[in-house]
Coordinates of C-alpha atoms (C1' of nucleotides) in Angstrom, one line a residue:
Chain B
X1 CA 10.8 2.7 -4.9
X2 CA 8.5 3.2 -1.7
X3 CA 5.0 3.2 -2.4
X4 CA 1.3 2.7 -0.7
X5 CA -0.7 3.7 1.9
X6 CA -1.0 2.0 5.2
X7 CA -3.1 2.5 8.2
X8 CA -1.2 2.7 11.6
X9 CA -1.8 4.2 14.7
X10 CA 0.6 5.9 17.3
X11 CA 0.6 4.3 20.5
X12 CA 0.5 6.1 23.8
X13 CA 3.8 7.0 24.2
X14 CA 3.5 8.2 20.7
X15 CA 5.9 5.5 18.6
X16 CA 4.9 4.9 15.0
X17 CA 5.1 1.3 13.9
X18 CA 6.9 1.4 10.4
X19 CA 4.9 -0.8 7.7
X20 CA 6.8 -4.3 7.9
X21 CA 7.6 -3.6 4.2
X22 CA 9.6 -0.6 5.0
X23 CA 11.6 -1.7 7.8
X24 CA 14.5 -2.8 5.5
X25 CA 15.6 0.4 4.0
X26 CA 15.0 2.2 7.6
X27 CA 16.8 -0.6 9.7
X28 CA 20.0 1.6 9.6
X29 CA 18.3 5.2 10.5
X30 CA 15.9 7.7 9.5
X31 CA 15.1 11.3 9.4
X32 CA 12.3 12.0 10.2
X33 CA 11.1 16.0 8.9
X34 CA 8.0 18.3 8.6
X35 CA 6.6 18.1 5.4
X36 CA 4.0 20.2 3.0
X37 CA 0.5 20.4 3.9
X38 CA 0.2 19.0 7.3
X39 CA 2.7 16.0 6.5
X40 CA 5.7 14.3 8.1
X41 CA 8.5 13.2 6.3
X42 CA 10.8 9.7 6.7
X43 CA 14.4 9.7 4.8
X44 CA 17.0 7.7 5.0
X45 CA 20.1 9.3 5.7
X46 CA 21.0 9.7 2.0
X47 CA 17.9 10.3 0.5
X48 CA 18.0 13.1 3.3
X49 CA 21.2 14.6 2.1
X50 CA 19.9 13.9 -1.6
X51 CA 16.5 15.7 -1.9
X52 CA 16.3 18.0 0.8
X53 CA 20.1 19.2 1.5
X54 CA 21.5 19.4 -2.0
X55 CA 17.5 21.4 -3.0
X56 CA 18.1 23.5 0.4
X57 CA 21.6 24.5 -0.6
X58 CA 20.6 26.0 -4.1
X59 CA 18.4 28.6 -1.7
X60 CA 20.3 31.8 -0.1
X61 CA 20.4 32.1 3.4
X62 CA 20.6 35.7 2.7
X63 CA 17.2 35.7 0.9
X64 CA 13.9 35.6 3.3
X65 CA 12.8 32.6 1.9
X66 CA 16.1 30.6 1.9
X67 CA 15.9 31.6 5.9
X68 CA 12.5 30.4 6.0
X69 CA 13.2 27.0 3.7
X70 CA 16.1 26.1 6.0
X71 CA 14.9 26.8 9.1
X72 CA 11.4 24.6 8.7
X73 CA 13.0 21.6 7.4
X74 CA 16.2 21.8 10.0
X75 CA 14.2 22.4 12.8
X76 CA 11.9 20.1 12.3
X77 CA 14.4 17.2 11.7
X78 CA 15.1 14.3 13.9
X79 CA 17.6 11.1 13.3
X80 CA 16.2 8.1 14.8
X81 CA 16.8 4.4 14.6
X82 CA 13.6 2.1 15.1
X83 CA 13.7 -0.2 17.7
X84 CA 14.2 -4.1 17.5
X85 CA 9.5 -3.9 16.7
X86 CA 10.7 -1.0 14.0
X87 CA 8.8 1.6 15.6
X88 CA 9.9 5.5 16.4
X89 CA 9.4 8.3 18.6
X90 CA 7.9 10.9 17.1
X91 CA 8.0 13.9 19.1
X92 CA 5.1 16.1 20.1
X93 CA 6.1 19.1 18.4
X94 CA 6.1 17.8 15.0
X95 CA 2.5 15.8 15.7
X96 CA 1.3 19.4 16.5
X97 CA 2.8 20.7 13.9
X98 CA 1.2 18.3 11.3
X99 CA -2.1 17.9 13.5
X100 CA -1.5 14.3 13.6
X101 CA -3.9 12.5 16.3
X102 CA -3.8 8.7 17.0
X103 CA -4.6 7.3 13.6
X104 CA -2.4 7.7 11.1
X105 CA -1.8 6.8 7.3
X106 CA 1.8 6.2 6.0
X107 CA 2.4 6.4 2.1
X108 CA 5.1 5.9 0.1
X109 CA 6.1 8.6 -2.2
X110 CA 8.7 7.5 -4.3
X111 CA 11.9 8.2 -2.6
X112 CA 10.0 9.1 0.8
X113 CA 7.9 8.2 3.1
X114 CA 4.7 10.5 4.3
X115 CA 2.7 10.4 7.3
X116 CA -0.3 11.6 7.5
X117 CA -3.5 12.1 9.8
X118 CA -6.0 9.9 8.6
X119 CA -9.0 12.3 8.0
X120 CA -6.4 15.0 7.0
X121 CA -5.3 12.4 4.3
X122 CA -8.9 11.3 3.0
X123 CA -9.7 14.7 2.2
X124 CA -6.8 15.6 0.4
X125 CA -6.7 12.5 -2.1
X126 CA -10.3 13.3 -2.6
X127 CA -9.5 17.0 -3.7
X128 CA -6.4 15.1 -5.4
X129 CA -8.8 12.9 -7.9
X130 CA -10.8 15.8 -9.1
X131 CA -7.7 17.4 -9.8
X132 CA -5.5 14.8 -11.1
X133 CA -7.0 14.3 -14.4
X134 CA -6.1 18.1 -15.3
X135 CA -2.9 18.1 -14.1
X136 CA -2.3 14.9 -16.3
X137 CA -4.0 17.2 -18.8
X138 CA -1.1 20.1 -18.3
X139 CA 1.6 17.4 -18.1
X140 CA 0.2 15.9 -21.8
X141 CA 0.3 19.4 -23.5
X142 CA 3.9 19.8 -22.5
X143 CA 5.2 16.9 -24.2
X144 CA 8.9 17.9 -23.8
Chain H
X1 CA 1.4 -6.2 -26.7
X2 CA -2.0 -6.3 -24.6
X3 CA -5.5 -6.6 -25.7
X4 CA -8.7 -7.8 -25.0
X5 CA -11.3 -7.7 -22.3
X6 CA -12.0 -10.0 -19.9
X7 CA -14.9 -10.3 -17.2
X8 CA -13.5 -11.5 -13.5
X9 CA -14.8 -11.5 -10.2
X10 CA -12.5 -10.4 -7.0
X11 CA -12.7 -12.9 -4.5
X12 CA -13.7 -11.8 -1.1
X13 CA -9.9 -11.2 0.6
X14 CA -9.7 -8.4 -2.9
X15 CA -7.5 -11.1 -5.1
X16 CA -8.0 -10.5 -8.8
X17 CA -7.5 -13.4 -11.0
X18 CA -5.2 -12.5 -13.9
X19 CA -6.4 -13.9 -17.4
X20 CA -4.4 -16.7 -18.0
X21 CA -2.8 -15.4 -20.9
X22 CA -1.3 -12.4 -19.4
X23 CA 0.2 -14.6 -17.1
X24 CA 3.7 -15.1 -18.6
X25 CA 4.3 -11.8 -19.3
X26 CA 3.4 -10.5 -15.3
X27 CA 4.9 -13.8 -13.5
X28 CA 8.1 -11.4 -12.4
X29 CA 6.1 -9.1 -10.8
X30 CA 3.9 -5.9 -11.6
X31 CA 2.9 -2.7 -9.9
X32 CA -1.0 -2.1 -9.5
X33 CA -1.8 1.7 -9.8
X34 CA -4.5 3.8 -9.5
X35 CA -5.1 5.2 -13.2
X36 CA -7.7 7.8 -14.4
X37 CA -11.2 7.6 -15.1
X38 CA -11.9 5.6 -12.0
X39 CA -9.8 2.8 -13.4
X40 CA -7.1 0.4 -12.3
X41 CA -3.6 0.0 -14.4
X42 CA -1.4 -2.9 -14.1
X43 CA 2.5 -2.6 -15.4
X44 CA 5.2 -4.5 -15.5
X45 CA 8.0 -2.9 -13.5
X46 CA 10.0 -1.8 -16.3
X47 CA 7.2 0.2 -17.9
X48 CA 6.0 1.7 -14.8
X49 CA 9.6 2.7 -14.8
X50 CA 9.5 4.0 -18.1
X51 CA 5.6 5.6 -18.5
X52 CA 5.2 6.4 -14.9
X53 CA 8.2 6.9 -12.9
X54 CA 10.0 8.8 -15.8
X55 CA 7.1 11.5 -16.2
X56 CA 6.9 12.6 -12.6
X57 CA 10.8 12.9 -12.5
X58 CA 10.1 15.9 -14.3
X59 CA 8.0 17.3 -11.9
X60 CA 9.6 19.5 -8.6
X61 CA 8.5 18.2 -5.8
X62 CA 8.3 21.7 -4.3
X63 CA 5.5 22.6 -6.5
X64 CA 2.0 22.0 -5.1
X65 CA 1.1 20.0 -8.5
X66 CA 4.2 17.9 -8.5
X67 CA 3.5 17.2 -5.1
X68 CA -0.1 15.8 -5.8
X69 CA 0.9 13.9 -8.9
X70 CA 3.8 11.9 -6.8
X71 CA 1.4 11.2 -4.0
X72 CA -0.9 10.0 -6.4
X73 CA 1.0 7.7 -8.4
X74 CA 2.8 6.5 -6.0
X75 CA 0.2 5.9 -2.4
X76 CA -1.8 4.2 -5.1
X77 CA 0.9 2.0 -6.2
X78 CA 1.4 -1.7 -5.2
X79 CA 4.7 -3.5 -6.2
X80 CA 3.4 -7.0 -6.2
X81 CA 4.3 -10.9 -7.4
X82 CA 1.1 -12.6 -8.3
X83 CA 0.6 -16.3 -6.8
X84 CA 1.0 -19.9 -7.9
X85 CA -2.6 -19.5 -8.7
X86 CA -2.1 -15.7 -10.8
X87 CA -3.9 -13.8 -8.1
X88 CA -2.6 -10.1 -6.8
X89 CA -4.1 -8.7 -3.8
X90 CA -5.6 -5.5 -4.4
X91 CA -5.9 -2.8 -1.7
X92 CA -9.2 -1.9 -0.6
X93 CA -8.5 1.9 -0.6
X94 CA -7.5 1.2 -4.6
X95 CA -11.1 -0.3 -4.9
X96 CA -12.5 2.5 -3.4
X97 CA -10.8 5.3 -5.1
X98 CA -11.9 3.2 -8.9
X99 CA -15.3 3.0 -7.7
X100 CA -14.9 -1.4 -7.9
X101 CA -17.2 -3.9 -6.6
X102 CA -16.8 -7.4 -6.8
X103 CA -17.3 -7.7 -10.2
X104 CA -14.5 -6.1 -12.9
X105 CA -13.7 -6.3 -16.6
X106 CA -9.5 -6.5 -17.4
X107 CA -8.8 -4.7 -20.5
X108 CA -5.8 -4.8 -22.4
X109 CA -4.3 -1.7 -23.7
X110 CA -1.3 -1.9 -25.5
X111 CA 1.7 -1.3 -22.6
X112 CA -0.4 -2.3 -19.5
X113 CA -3.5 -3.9 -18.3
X114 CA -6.8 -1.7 -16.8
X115 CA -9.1 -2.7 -14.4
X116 CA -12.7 -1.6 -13.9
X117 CA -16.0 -1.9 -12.5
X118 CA -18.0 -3.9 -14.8
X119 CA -21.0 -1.5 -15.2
X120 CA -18.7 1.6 -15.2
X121 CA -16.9 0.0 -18.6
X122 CA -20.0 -0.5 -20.2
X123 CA -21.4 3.0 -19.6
X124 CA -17.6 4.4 -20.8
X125 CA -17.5 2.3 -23.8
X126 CA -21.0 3.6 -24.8
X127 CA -19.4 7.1 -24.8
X128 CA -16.2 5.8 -26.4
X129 CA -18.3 4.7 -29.3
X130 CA -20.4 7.9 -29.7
X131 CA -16.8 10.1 -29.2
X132 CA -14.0 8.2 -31.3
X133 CA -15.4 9.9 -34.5
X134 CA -14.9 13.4 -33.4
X135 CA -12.0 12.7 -31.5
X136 CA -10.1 11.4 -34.4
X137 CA -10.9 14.0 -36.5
X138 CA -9.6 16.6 -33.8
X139 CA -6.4 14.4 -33.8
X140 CA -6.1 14.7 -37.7
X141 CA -6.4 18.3 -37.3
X142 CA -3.5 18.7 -35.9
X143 CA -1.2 16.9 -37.3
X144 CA 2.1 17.5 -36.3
Chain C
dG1 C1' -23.8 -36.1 -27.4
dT2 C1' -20.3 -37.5 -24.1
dG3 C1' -16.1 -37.1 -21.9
dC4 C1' -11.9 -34.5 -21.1
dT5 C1' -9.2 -30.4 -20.1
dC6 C1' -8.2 -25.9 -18.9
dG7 C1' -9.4 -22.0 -16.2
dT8 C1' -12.1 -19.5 -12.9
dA9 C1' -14.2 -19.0 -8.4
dC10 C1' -14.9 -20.5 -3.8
dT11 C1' -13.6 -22.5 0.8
dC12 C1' -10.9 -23.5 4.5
dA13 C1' -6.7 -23.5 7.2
dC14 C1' -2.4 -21.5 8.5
dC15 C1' 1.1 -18.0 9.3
dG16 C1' 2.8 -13.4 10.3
dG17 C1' 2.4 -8.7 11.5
dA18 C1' 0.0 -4.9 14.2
dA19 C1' -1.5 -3.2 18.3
dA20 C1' -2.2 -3.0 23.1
dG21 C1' -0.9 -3.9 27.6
dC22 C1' 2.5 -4.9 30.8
dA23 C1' 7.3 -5.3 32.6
dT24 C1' 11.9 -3.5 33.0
dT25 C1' 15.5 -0.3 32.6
dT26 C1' 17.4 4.2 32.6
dG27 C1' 17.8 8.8 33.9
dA28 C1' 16.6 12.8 36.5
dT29 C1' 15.3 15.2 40.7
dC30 C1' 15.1 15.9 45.4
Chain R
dG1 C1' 20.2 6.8 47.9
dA2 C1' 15.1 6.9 47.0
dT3 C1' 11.3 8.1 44.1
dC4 C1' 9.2 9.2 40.1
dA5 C1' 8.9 9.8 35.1
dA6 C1' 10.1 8.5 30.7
dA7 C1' 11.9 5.5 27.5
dT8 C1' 12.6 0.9 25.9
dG9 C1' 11.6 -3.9 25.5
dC10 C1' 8.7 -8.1 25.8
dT11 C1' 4.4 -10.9 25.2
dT12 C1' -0.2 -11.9 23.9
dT13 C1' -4.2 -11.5 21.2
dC14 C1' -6.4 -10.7 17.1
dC15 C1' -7.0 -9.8 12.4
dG16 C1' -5.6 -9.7 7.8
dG17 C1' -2.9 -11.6 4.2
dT18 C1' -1.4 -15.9 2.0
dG19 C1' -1.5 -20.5 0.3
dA20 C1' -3.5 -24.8 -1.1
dG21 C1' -7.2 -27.8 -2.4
dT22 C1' -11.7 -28.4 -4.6
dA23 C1' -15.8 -27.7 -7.2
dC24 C1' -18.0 -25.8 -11.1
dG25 C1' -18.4 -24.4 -15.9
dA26 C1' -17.0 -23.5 -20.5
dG27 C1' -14.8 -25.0 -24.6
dC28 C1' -13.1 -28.6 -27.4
dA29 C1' -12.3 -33.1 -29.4
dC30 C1' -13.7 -37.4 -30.4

DNA sequence: GTGCTCGTACTCACCGGAAAGCATTTGATC
DNA sequence: GATCAAATGCTTTCCGGTGAGTACGAGCAC
């Protein structure tokens, strides 16, 4: 389970420093993807294939959106292994895409990892906490 | 099961002191996670499993909502082992998101542990008091 | 009331990881 | 082949996390 938030920052030549906790499952290779709302994703290979190819593939390509789903996540995705310090490249077009500056927060989301620009980050988990407690709300009435 | 409150102070690296009885039962390992009502939940691994982990399965990631309740849960998560001495680091951007100073009550609640600012329990258990009345009747309402 | 024991809180010292700067290698272009 | 740019690797410094030891206080027994 990958979890928490780190503070990191992307050095000049724009390489992310993994968490030292993370290296581990990463060692071997990474994707690395856009995400929702001004995110970027990290997968290992599997989880890759497991939660974004296997949801993908339930989407027609002949429907607009299935274009649309495939092409964001495809064309945004790079394979990488971290160096010997555990760091990647990340390349420009996915830090504009995410409007990712120098400092960054990485999180872990369960089977993912997100990163994040800092301030981007802040605001959201503040708009997060005032919505949480309704959404728990939702989940509670449910009770499947 | 867990009960009982108990006044700590953090130290000033963020280390809570567990009460010594909940020792045994967290010496494996726990996960700290933010919880609601500007608190702090502590589980055992297996529970988190089985209260937290289990829940948001059910939720698509691919929905806005399921999004923020993973990134919730889970950047506010901390797998952790507690010292020789019971202690677990706590992050600071947990503290800041419960509102915590320096000085907390630990409350037992049945499956898991919950942290909180000392004068922020106090005000809540005021409330408690004045509420459990009508929200026990509510609950007898609808007995299903 | 006195002394002992357990537990909490504090202090200090050490270790490891992050980040920045620099060095080296590789690859591309002319 | 030479020059430049980009990528990769190495090293040092600094800070934060971690561990151990100690002092203080509360509770209990004698």
């Amino acid at each position: 389970m990958l979890s928490g938030e780190y503070e990191h920052t992307l050095d000049e030549k724009n390489r992310l420093t993994l968490p030292a906790r993370f290296r581990p499952r990463f060692a071997e290779g990474l994707v690395l993807t856009r995400g929702m709302d001004n995110s970027l994703s990290i997968f290992s290979k599997e989880e890759f294939s497991r939660a974004i190819e296997a949801r993908l593939a339930k989407l027609d390509q002949l429907s607009r959106e299935g274009r649309l789903m495939h092409r964001f996540y495809f064309s945004g995705a790079v394979e990488a292994v971290p160096d010997k310090q555990g760091r990647v490249m990340v390349p420009q077009a996915l830090l504009q895409s995410a409007e990712i500056e120098r400092e960054v927060i990485v999180v872990g989301v369960f089977d993912h990892l997100e990163v994040w620009d800092r301030t981007a980050w802040r605001g959201y988990m503040k708009q997060v906490e005032e919505n949480v407690e309704d959404a728990a709300e939702r989940l509670a009435a449910q009770h499947d």
